[in-house]
Coordinates of C-alpha atoms in Angstrom, one line a residue:
X1 CA 71.9 100.9 -94.1
X2 CA 70.6 97.3 -94.4
X3 CA 67.5 98.7 -96.1
X4 CA 69.7 100.8 -98.5
X5 CA 71.9 97.8 -99.2
X6 CA 69.1 95.5 -99.8
X7 CA 67.6 98.1 -102.3
X8 CA 70.8 98.0 -104.2
X9 CA 71.4 94.3 -104.3
X10 CA 70.2 92.1 -107.3
X11 CA 67.1 90.3 -106.5
X12 CA 67.2 86.6 -107.2
X13 CA 63.9 85.2 -108.4
X14 CA 64.1 81.6 -109.2
X15 CA 61.5 79.9 -111.3
X16 CA 60.7 77.3 -108.8
X17 CA 62.4 75.3 -106.1
X18 CA 65.5 73.5 -107.3
X19 CA 67.8 70.7 -105.6
X20 CA 69.9 71.8 -102.8
X21 CA 73.6 72.1 -103.9
X22 CA 72.9 72.8 -107.6
X23 CA 73.8 76.1 -109.5
X24 CA 70.6 78.2 -109.6
X25 CA 69.5 79.3 -113.1
X26 CA 66.9 82.0 -112.2
X27 CA 66.8 85.6 -113.3
X28 CA 68.1 88.3 -111.3
X29 CA 66.3 91.7 -111.2
X30 CA 67.6 95.0 -110.0
X31 CA 65.3 97.7 -108.5
X32 CA 63.5 98.4 -105.3
X33 CA 63.0 95.2 -103.1
X34 CA 59.8 93.6 -102.9
X35 CA 57.6 94.5 -100.0
X36 CA 58.3 98.1 -99.8
X37 CA 60.7 99.5 -96.9
X38 CA 59.6 97.1 -94.3
X39 CA 62.7 95.2 -93.3
X40 CA 60.8 92.3 -92.0
X41 CA 59.6 91.4 -95.7
X42 CA 62.8 91.7 -97.7
X43 CA 62.9 87.8 -97.8
X44 CA 59.7 85.8 -98.8
X45 CA 58.4 83.9 -95.9
X46 CA 58.2 80.1 -96.2
X47 CA 56.4 79.7 -92.9
X48 CA 53.4 77.7 -92.4
X49 CA 51.1 80.8 -91.8
X50 CA 48.9 81.4 -94.8
X51 CA 48.8 85.2 -93.9
X52 CA 52.4 85.5 -94.5
X53 CA 51.9 85.1 -98.3
X54 CA 50.7 88.2 -100.3
X55 CA 49.2 88.3 -103.8
X56 CA 51.5 89.1 -106.6
X57 CA 49.2 92.2 -107.3
X58 CA 50.6 94.1 -104.4
X59 CA 54.2 93.9 -105.6
X60 CA 55.3 97.1 -107.4
X61 CA 56.0 97.1 -111.2
X62 CA 59.2 95.6 -112.2
X63 CA 62.2 97.8 -113.0
X64 CA 62.6 98.4 -116.9
X65 CA 66.4 97.7 -116.4
X66 CA 67.0 93.9 -116.2
X67 CA 70.5 92.5 -115.7
X68 CA 71.4 89.7 -117.9
X69 CA 72.8 86.6 -116.3
X70 CA 75.8 87.0 -118.6
X71 CA 76.9 90.1 -116.5
X72 CA 77.3 88.3 -113.3
X73 CA 80.9 87.2 -113.2
X74 CA 80.3 85.0 -110.1
X75 CA 77.9 82.7 -112.0
X76 CA 79.8 79.8 -113.4
X77 CA 77.1 78.6 -115.6
X78 CA 75.6 81.8 -117.1
X79 CA 74.8 80.4 -120.3
X80 CA 72.2 78.1 -118.8
X81 CA 68.5 79.0 -119.4
X82 CA 65.9 79.3 -116.8
X83 CA 64.3 76.0 -116.0
X84 CA 61.6 75.0 -113.9
X85 CA 62.4 71.9 -111.6
X86 CA 59.9 69.8 -109.6
X87 CA 62.2 68.3 -107.0
X88 CA 61.1 65.0 -105.7
X89 CA 64.0 63.8 -103.5
X90 CA 64.5 64.3 -99.7
X91 CA 66.9 67.2 -100.4
X92 CA 63.9 69.7 -100.8
X93 CA 62.4 71.5 -97.9
X94 CA 58.9 70.6 -97.6
X95 CA 56.1 72.1 -95.6
X96 CA 53.4 70.3 -93.7
X97 CA 50.4 69.8 -95.8
X98 CA 47.5 71.6 -93.9
X99 CA 49.4 74.9 -93.9
X100 CA 51.7 74.5 -97.0
X101 CA 52.4 77.6 -98.8
X102 CA 53.4 75.4 -101.6
X103 CA 49.7 74.5 -102.0
X104 CA 48.8 78.1 -102.4
X105 CA 51.6 78.7 -104.7
X106 CA 50.6 75.8 -106.7
X107 CA 47.2 77.6 -107.1
X108 CA 49.1 80.6 -108.4
X109 CA 50.8 78.5 -111.2
X110 CA 47.6 78.6 -113.2
X111 CA 47.3 82.5 -113.0
X112 CA 48.7 84.3 -115.9
X113 CA 51.2 86.8 -114.5
X114 CA 53.8 88.5 -116.2
X115 CA 57.3 86.8 -116.3
X116 CA 58.8 89.2 -113.8
X117 CA 56.3 88.4 -111.2
X118 CA 56.7 84.8 -112.0
X119 CA 60.4 85.0 -111.2
X120 CA 59.4 86.5 -107.9
X121 CA 56.9 84.2 -107.1
X122 CA 59.4 81.3 -107.8
X123 CA 61.9 82.9 -105.3
X124 CA 59.5 81.8 -102.4
X125 CA 61.0 78.3 -102.6
X126 CA 64.7 79.3 -102.1
X127 CA 64.3 81.7 -99.1
X128 CA 64.2 81.1 -95.4
X129 CA 62.2 82.8 -92.5
X130 CA 63.9 84.5 -89.5
X131 CA 62.4 81.5 -87.6
X132 CA 64.5 79.2 -89.6
X133 CA 67.5 81.3 -89.3
X134 CA 67.1 81.7 -85.4
X135 CA 66.4 77.9 -85.5
X136 CA 69.6 77.2 -87.2
X137 CA 71.6 79.4 -84.9
X138 CA 70.0 78.0 -81.9
X139 CA 70.8 74.6 -83.0
X140 CA 74.6 75.6 -83.7
X141 CA 74.3 77.1 -80.0
X142 CA 73.0 74.0 -78.6
X143 CA 75.4 72.0 -80.7
X144 CA 78.3 74.0 -79.4
X145 CA 76.9 73.8 -75.7
X146 CA 76.7 70.0 -76.0
X147 CA 80.1 69.5 -77.6
X148 CA 81.6 71.9 -75.1
X149 CA 79.8 70.1 -72.1
X150 CA 80.9 66.8 -73.3
X151 CA 84.5 68.0 -73.8
X152 CA 84.5 69.8 -70.2
X153 CA 83.0 66.6 -68.8
X154 CA 85.7 64.5 -70.3
X155 CA 88.3 66.9 -69.2
X156 CA 87.0 66.9 -65.6
X157 CA 86.7 63.0 -65.8
X158 CA 90.3 62.8 -66.9
X159 CA 91.5 65.1 -64.1
X160 CA 89.6 63.1 -61.7
X161 CA 90.6 59.8 -63.2
X162 CA 94.2 61.0 -63.0
X163 CA 93.9 61.9 -59.4
X164 CA 92.2 58.6 -58.5
X165 CA 94.8 56.4 -60.5
X166 CA 97.5 58.6 -58.6
X167 CA 96.0 58.0 -55.4
X168 CA 95.3 54.3 -56.0
X169 CA 99.0 53.9 -57.1
X170 CA 100.2 55.5 -54.1
X171 CA 98.0 53.5 -51.8
X172 CA 98.9 50.3 -53.7
X173 CA 102.6 51.1 -53.5
X174 CA 102.1 51.9 -49.7
X175 CA 100.2 48.7 -49.2
X176 CA 103.0 46.7 -51.0
X177 CA 105.6 48.4 -48.7
X178 CA 103.7 47.5 -45.7
X179 CA 103.2 43.9 -46.7
X180 CA 107.0 43.8 -47.6
X181 CA 107.7 44.9 -44.0
X182 CA 105.4 42.4 -42.6
X183 CA 107.1 40.0 -44.8
X184 CA 110.5 41.0 -43.5
X185 CA 109.2 40.6 -40.0
X186 CA 108.0 37.0 -40.8
X187 CA 111.3 36.1 -42.4
X188 CA 113.2 37.5 -39.3
X189 CA 111.0 35.5 -37.0
X190 CA 111.3 32.1 -38.7
X191 CA 115.0 32.9 -39.4
X192 CA 115.7 33.5 -35.7
X193 CA 113.7 30.3 -34.8
X194 CA 115.7 28.3 -37.6
X195 CA 119.0 29.5 -36.3
X196 CA 118.1 28.8 -32.7
X197 CA 117.1 25.3 -33.5
X198 CA 120.3 24.9 -35.5
X199 CA 122.4 25.8 -32.4
X200 CA 120.2 23.3 -30.3
X201 CA 120.8 20.6 -32.9
X202 CA 124.6 21.2 -33.0
X203 CA 124.8 20.8 -29.2
X204 CA 122.8 17.6 -29.4
X205 CA 125.0 16.3 -32.1
X206 CA 127.9 16.9 -30.0
X207 CA 126.4 15.1 -27.0
X208 CA 125.2 12.1 -29.0
X209 CA 128.8 11.7 -30.4
X210 CA 130.3 11.8 -26.9
X211 CA 127.8 9.1 -25.7
X212 CA 128.6 6.9 -28.7
X213 CA 132.2 7.3 -27.9
X214 CA 131.6 6.1 -24.3
X215 CA 129.6 3.1 -25.7
X216 CA 132.2 2.1 -28.3
X217 CA 134.8 2.0 -25.3
X218 CA 132.5 0.0 -23.3
X219 CA 132.0 -2.4 -26.1
X220 CA 135.8 -3.0 -26.3
X221 CA 136.1 -3.6 -22.5
X222 CA 133.6 -6.6 -22.9
X223 CA 136.2 -8.7 -24.3
X224 CA 137.7 -9.6 -21.0
X225 CA 134.8 -11.2 -19.3
X226 CA 133.9 -12.9 -22.7
X227 CA 137.4 -14.4 -22.6
X228 CA 137.3 -15.7 -19.0
X229 CA 133.9 -17.4 -19.5
X230 CA 135.3 -19.2 -22.8
X231 CA 138.4 -20.2 -20.8
X232 CA 136.2 -21.7 -18.1
X233 CA 134.2 -23.5 -20.7
X234 CA 137.5 -24.9 -22.3
X235 CA 138.6 -26.1 -18.9
X236 CA 135.4 -28.0 -18.2
X237 CA 135.7 -29.5 -21.6
X238 CA 138.7 -31.5 -20.2
X239 CA 136.5 -33.4 -17.7
X240 CA 136.3 -37.2 -18.4
X241 CA 133.4 -39.2 -19.2
X242 CA 130.4 -38.8 -17.1
X243 CA 131.5 -35.4 -15.6
X244 CA 131.7 -33.9 -19.1
X245 CA 127.9 -32.9 -18.8
X246 CA 125.7 -30.1 -19.7
X247 CA 125.4 -29.1 -16.2
X248 CA 124.2 -26.0 -14.4
X249 CA 127.7 -24.3 -14.2
X250 CA 128.2 -25.2 -17.9
X251 CA 124.7 -23.7 -18.7
X252 CA 125.5 -20.7 -16.6
X253 CA 128.7 -20.2 -18.4
X254 CA 127.2 -20.7 -21.8
X255 CA 124.4 -18.3 -20.5
X256 CA 127.1 -16.0 -19.6
X257 CA 128.9 -16.1 -23.0
X258 CA 125.4 -15.7 -24.5
X259 CA 124.6 -12.6 -22.4
X260 CA 128.1 -11.0 -23.2
X261 CA 127.7 -11.6 -26.9
X262 CA 124.0 -10.3 -26.7
X263 CA 125.2 -7.3 -24.9
X264 CA 127.9 -6.7 -27.5
X265 CA 125.5 -7.1 -30.2
X266 CA 123.2 -4.7 -28.4
X267 CA 125.8 -2.3 -28.2
X268 CA 126.8 -2.7 -31.8
X269 CA 123.2 -2.2 -32.8
X270 CA 122.8 0.9 -30.6
X271 CA 126.2 2.3 -32.1
X272 CA 124.6 1.8 -35.6
X273 CA 121.4 3.3 -34.6
X274 CA 123.4 6.3 -32.9
X275 CA 125.2 6.6 -36.2
X276 CA 121.9 6.6 -38.1
X277 CA 120.5 9.1 -35.7
X278 CA 123.6 11.3 -36.1
X279 CA 122.9 11.1 -39.8
X280 CA 119.3 12.3 -39.4
X281 CA 120.4 14.8 -37.0
X282 CA 123.1 16.0 -39.5
X283 CA 120.4 16.0 -42.3
X284 CA 118.0 18.0 -40.1
X285 CA 120.9 20.4 -39.5
X286 CA 121.6 20.7 -43.1
X287 CA 117.9 21.4 -43.7
X288 CA 117.9 24.1 -41.0
X289 CA 121.2 25.7 -42.4
X290 CA 119.8 25.5 -46.0
X291 CA 116.5 27.2 -44.8
X292 CA 118.4 29.7 -42.9
X293 CA 120.7 30.6 -45.7
X294 CA 117.6 30.8 -48.1
X295 CA 115.9 33.1 -45.7
X296 CA 119.0 35.2 -45.4
X297 CA 118.9 35.7 -49.2
X298 CA 115.2 36.3 -49.4
X299 CA 115.5 38.7 -46.4
X300 CA 118.2 40.7 -48.4
X301 CA 116.2 40.7 -51.5
X302 CA 113.0 41.8 -49.7
X303 CA 115.0 44.5 -47.8
X304 CA 116.3 45.7 -51.2
X305 CA 112.8 45.7 -52.5
X306 CA 111.4 47.5 -49.4
X307 CA 114.0 50.4 -49.8
X308 CA 113.0 50.8 -53.4
X309 CA 111.3 54.1 -54.2
X310 CA 110.1 56.1 -57.3
X311 CA 113.4 58.0 -57.2
X312 CA 115.4 55.0 -56.5
X313 CA 118.4 54.0 -58.9
X314 CA 118.4 50.8 -60.6
X315 CA 114.5 50.5 -61.4
X316 CA 113.5 49.8 -65.0
X317 CA 110.6 48.2 -67.0
X318 CA 110.5 44.5 -67.2
X319 CA 107.8 43.6 -69.6
X320 CA 105.8 40.6 -68.9
X321 CA 107.3 39.9 -65.5
X322 CA 104.1 39.9 -63.9
X323 CA 103.0 37.1 -66.0
X324 CA 105.7 34.9 -64.8
X325 CA 104.6 32.8 -61.9
X326 CA 107.6 30.8 -60.8
X327 CA 106.5 30.6 -57.2
X328 CA 106.5 27.2 -55.4
X329 CA 104.8 28.0 -52.3
X330 CA 102.0 30.2 -50.6
X331 CA 102.4 31.9 -47.2
X332 CA 100.9 29.0 -45.6
X333 CA 103.1 26.4 -47.1
X334 CA 106.0 28.8 -46.6
X335 CA 105.6 29.0 -42.8
X336 CA 104.7 25.2 -42.9
X337 CA 107.8 24.4 -44.6
X338 CA 110.0 26.2 -41.9
X339 CA 107.8 24.8 -39.2
X340 CA 108.2 21.3 -40.5
X341 CA 111.9 21.7 -40.6
X342 CA 111.8 22.9 -37.1
X343 CA 109.6 20.2 -35.8
X344 CA 111.6 17.8 -37.7
X345 CA 114.6 19.0 -36.0
X346 CA 113.0 18.9 -32.5
X347 CA 111.7 15.3 -33.2
X348 CA 115.3 14.4 -34.3
X349 CA 116.6 16.1 -31.1
X350 CA 114.0 14.2 -29.0
X351 CA 115.0 11.0 -30.8
X352 CA 118.8 11.8 -30.1
X353 CA 118.1 12.5 -26.5
X354 CA 116.2 9.3 -26.3
X355 CA 119.2 7.5 -28.0
X356 CA 121.5 8.9 -25.3
X357 CA 119.2 7.7 -22.7
X358 CA 119.0 4.4 -24.4
X359 CA 122.9 4.2 -24.6
X360 CA 123.1 4.9 -21.0
X361 CA 120.4 2.3 -20.3
X362 CA 122.2 -0.2 -22.5
X363 CA 125.5 0.4 -20.6
X364 CA 123.8 0.0 -17.2
X365 CA 121.8 -2.8 -18.2
X366 CA 124.6 -4.7 -19.9
X367 CA 126.9 -4.2 -16.9
X368 CA 124.1 -5.4 -14.5
X369 CA 123.4 -8.5 -16.6
X370 CA 127.1 -9.4 -17.0
X371 CA 127.6 -8.9 -13.2
X372 CA 124.6 -11.0 -12.2
X373 CA 125.6 -13.7 -14.5
X374 CA 129.2 -13.7 -13.4
X375 CA 127.8 -14.3 -9.7
X376 CA 125.4 -16.9 -11.0
X377 CA 128.2 -18.8 -12.6
X378 CA 130.2 -18.7 -9.6
X379 CA 127.3 -19.9 -7.4
X380 CA 126.6 -22.7 -9.8
X381 CA 130.2 -23.9 -9.7
X382 CA 130.0 -23.8 -5.8
X383 CA 126.7 -25.7 -5.9
X384 CA 128.2 -28.1 -8.5
X385 CA 131.2 -28.9 -6.4
X386 CA 128.9 -29.7 -3.4
X387 CA 126.6 -31.9 -5.6
X388 CA 129.3 -33.7 -7.1
X389 CA 130.4 -35.0 -3.6
X390 CA 126.9 -36.2 -2.8
X391 CA 126.0 -37.4 -6.4
X392 CA 127.2 -41.0 -6.0
X393 CA 124.7 -42.0 -3.6
X394 CA 121.9 -40.3 -5.4
X395 CA 122.8 -41.1 -9.0
X396 CA 120.8 -44.2 -9.5
X397 CA 117.7 -42.4 -8.0
X398 CA 118.0 -39.6 -10.4
X399 CA 118.7 -41.8 -13.2
X400 CA 115.5 -43.8 -12.8
X401 CA 113.6 -40.6 -12.5
X402 CA 115.1 -39.3 -15.6
X403 CA 114.2 -42.5 -17.7
X404 CA 110.7 -42.2 -16.3
X405 CA 110.5 -38.5 -17.5
X406 CA 111.9 -39.5 -20.8
X407 CA 109.0 -42.2 -21.1
X408 CA 106.4 -39.9 -20.3
X409 CA 107.6 -37.1 -22.6
X410 CA 107.9 -39.5 -25.5
X411 CA 104.0 -40.4 -24.9
X412 CA 103.3 -36.8 -24.7
X413 CA 105.0 -36.2 -28.0
X414 CA 103.1 -39.0 -29.7
X415 CA 100.0 -37.6 -28.4
X416 CA 100.8 -34.0 -29.8
X417 CA 101.6 -35.7 -33.2
X418 CA 98.2 -37.3 -33.2
X419 CA 96.5 -34.4 -32.3
X420 CA 98.1 -32.5 -35.2
X421 CA 97.2 -35.3 -37.5
X422 CA 93.7 -35.3 -36.6
X423 CA 93.3 -31.5 -37.6
X424 CA 94.2 -32.3 -41.2
X425 CA 90.7 -33.6 -42.1
X426 CA 88.8 -30.8 -40.7
X427 CA 91.2 -28.3 -42.4
X428 CA 90.7 -30.2 -45.7
X429 CA 86.9 -30.0 -45.3
X430 CA 86.8 -26.3 -44.7
X431 CA 89.3 -25.4 -47.5
X432 CA 87.3 -27.6 -49.9
X433 CA 84.2 -25.8 -49.0
X434 CA 85.7 -22.5 -49.6
X435 CA 87.2 -23.8 -52.8
X436 CA 83.8 -25.1 -53.9
X437 CA 81.9 -21.9 -52.9
X438 CA 84.4 -19.8 -55.0
X439 CA 82.7 -21.3 -58.1
X440 CA 79.3 -19.5 -57.6
X441 CA 78.3 -17.3 -60.4
X442 CA 77.9 -13.5 -60.6
X443 CA 76.2 -12.0 -57.8
X444 CA 75.7 -15.3 -56.1
X445 CA 79.5 -15.0 -55.3
X446 CA 78.2 -13.4 -51.8
X447 CA 80.2 -12.9 -48.7
X448 CA 77.6 -14.4 -46.6
X449 CA 77.8 -15.6 -43.1
X450 CA 78.7 -19.1 -44.2
X451 CA 81.9 -17.5 -45.9
X452 CA 82.7 -15.6 -42.8
X453 CA 82.4 -18.7 -40.7
X454 CA 84.4 -21.0 -43.1
X455 CA 87.2 -18.4 -43.0
X456 CA 87.1 -18.2 -39.4
X457 CA 87.2 -21.9 -39.2
X458 CA 90.3 -22.2 -41.3
X459 CA 91.9 -19.5 -39.2
X460 CA 91.0 -21.4 -35.9
X461 CA 92.3 -24.7 -37.2
X462 CA 95.5 -23.1 -38.4
X463 CA 95.9 -21.4 -34.8
X464 CA 95.3 -24.8 -33.1
X465 CA 97.8 -26.5 -35.4
X466 CA 100.5 -23.9 -34.9
X467 CA 100.0 -24.1 -31.1
X468 CA 100.1 -27.9 -31.1
X469 CA 103.3 -27.6 -33.1
X470 CA 104.8 -25.3 -30.7
X471 CA 104.2 -27.6 -27.9
X472 CA 105.5 -30.4 -29.8
X473 CA 108.8 -28.5 -30.3
X474 CA 108.9 -27.7 -26.6
X475 CA 108.3 -31.3 -25.8
X476 CA 111.0 -32.5 -28.1
X477 CA 113.5 -30.0 -26.8
X478 CA 112.6 -31.2 -23.2
X479 CA 113.1 -34.8 -24.4
X480 CA 116.5 -34.0 -25.6
X481 CA 117.5 -32.3 -22.5
X482 CA 116.4 -35.2 -20.6
X483 CA 118.5 -37.4 -22.6
X484 CA 121.4 -35.4 -22.3
X485 CA 121.1 -35.4 -18.4
X486 CA 120.7 -39.2 -18.5
X487 CA 123.8 -39.5 -20.2
X488 CA 125.6 -37.0 -17.8
X489 CA 124.3 -39.1 -14.8
X490 CA 125.4 -42.2 -16.3
X491 CA 129.0 -41.1 -16.9
X492 CA 129.3 -38.9 -13.7
X493 CA 130.0 -41.9 -11.3
X494 CA 133.6 -42.6 -12.4
X495 CA 135.2 -39.4 -12.8
X496 CA 134.1 -37.2 -10.0
X497 CA 137.6 -36.3 -8.6
X498 CA 138.7 -34.9 -12.0
X499 CA 135.6 -32.8 -12.3
X500 CA 136.0 -31.4 -8.7
X501 CA 139.7 -30.4 -9.5
X502 CA 138.6 -28.5 -12.7
X503 CA 135.6 -26.7 -11.1
X504 CA 137.4 -25.7 -7.9
X505 CA 140.8 -24.9 -8.9
X506 CA 140.8 -23.9 -12.6
X507 CA 137.5 -22.3 -12.9
X508 CA 136.9 -20.5 -9.6
X509 CA 140.6 -19.4 -9.6
X510 CA 140.0 -17.2 -12.5
X511 CA 136.7 -15.7 -11.4
X512 CA 137.6 -14.1 -8.1
X513 CA 137.1 -10.4 -9.5
X514 CA 134.9 -8.9 -12.2
X515 CA 137.2 -7.6 -15.0
X516 CA 135.2 -4.4 -16.0
X517 CA 133.2 -1.6 -14.4
X518 CA 130.2 0.0 -15.7
X519 CA 130.3 3.4 -17.2
X520 CA 127.5 5.9 -16.8
X521 CA 126.8 8.5 -19.6
X522 CA 126.1 12.1 -18.3
X523 CA 122.8 13.4 -20.0

């Protein structure tokens, strides 16, 4: 059937090869196909084999019936005449030079052949070989296989990527949930620690407040011994003339007043420090409670996050939320913050406990000091009464000794003043040297051993002058004390009876019992 169909179809014989994509203007002939009944030769071969080409003498005679180009309805340009075209662009199909059929056909161009055979000859330029046809099919097959392979690979990669991303998302979500659980455990741990420390702090604050209350009550009770000591001093001020001296009972009474006032000041300072410590403890308690409240809120939020699932209600997109970094801490600093609060609270509790111990120590020490000084004043009064009785016989002796000591002390003071005066010249020399060496230029301004020694010299002289001045002050104080004693001895000879009445009857009469008892703070 194929041979029969090819025998009946018009035979297209172009004059020569034309550009691809252009309308062919060759002559078509009807009749038997070229090459006889062999189906392998119904198309002219354009292979590189020279044996595939045959001489035009082997073709049969053309059919006397020739179909005009104008009778072909599918030809859009039937009015064009046959033209010979020599293509020179890359759209033509060329054959390699050694085995080119074009070279042989070019040799045939010079042969005088009939027009019909010339058209058949030109048809060789527009036909393909079965190899070309198979090559084209194979190319399509390979292209199809390649495209399908790429598509299949892409499809498999897509499936694999979807599975991997799904697994990765699940693993990530599971890891986040695990980390949220660990975070909740950390928050619970630190919240428990903070709450426990808060309870301890509240207990400590209550204990410190109780200790402060006891101390305030003891401070109020110290007014009674202070009043007695001042009354004794007021009575002794009524002594006449020579007995109005700064003697040992008076010194002890003054010392007692000083001790009581010092104890009161110590108690007031301790109360102020206790108030400050209470403020610090309350501040630490506030920080602990604030930290505990923040951890409670954070725990609630993290529990809410830990309970979220893909099917949970209330989940939504929050675009750009991952780019918002409003964090103010890292896990280390977060744990350190709570740990610092706890450590601060522990340190404040330790300070509060130490404050309570100090309050107890202040109460005990103040009570002991006042009690000892109370006894010392009583002993001094008794001694003073005994001394007053024997004072008349020994008054002149003591007076002469006091005068001699005053003389010696004045000489000592003059010696100290002269020694201080002698230190001014070495100080001036050392400071002048230092001032002169400051003017050295540039790198010569070196801190050399001379500079070190000069600085040390100034320091040594300053220390020496300070020690001498301290001794001078002590000597002057001692001199004043001697002068007071001299005056006392000179006035004591005439009014011993009045002094004995004041010391024995009035002062010792009020000092039979100690007017307060020490209070111990329970720790």
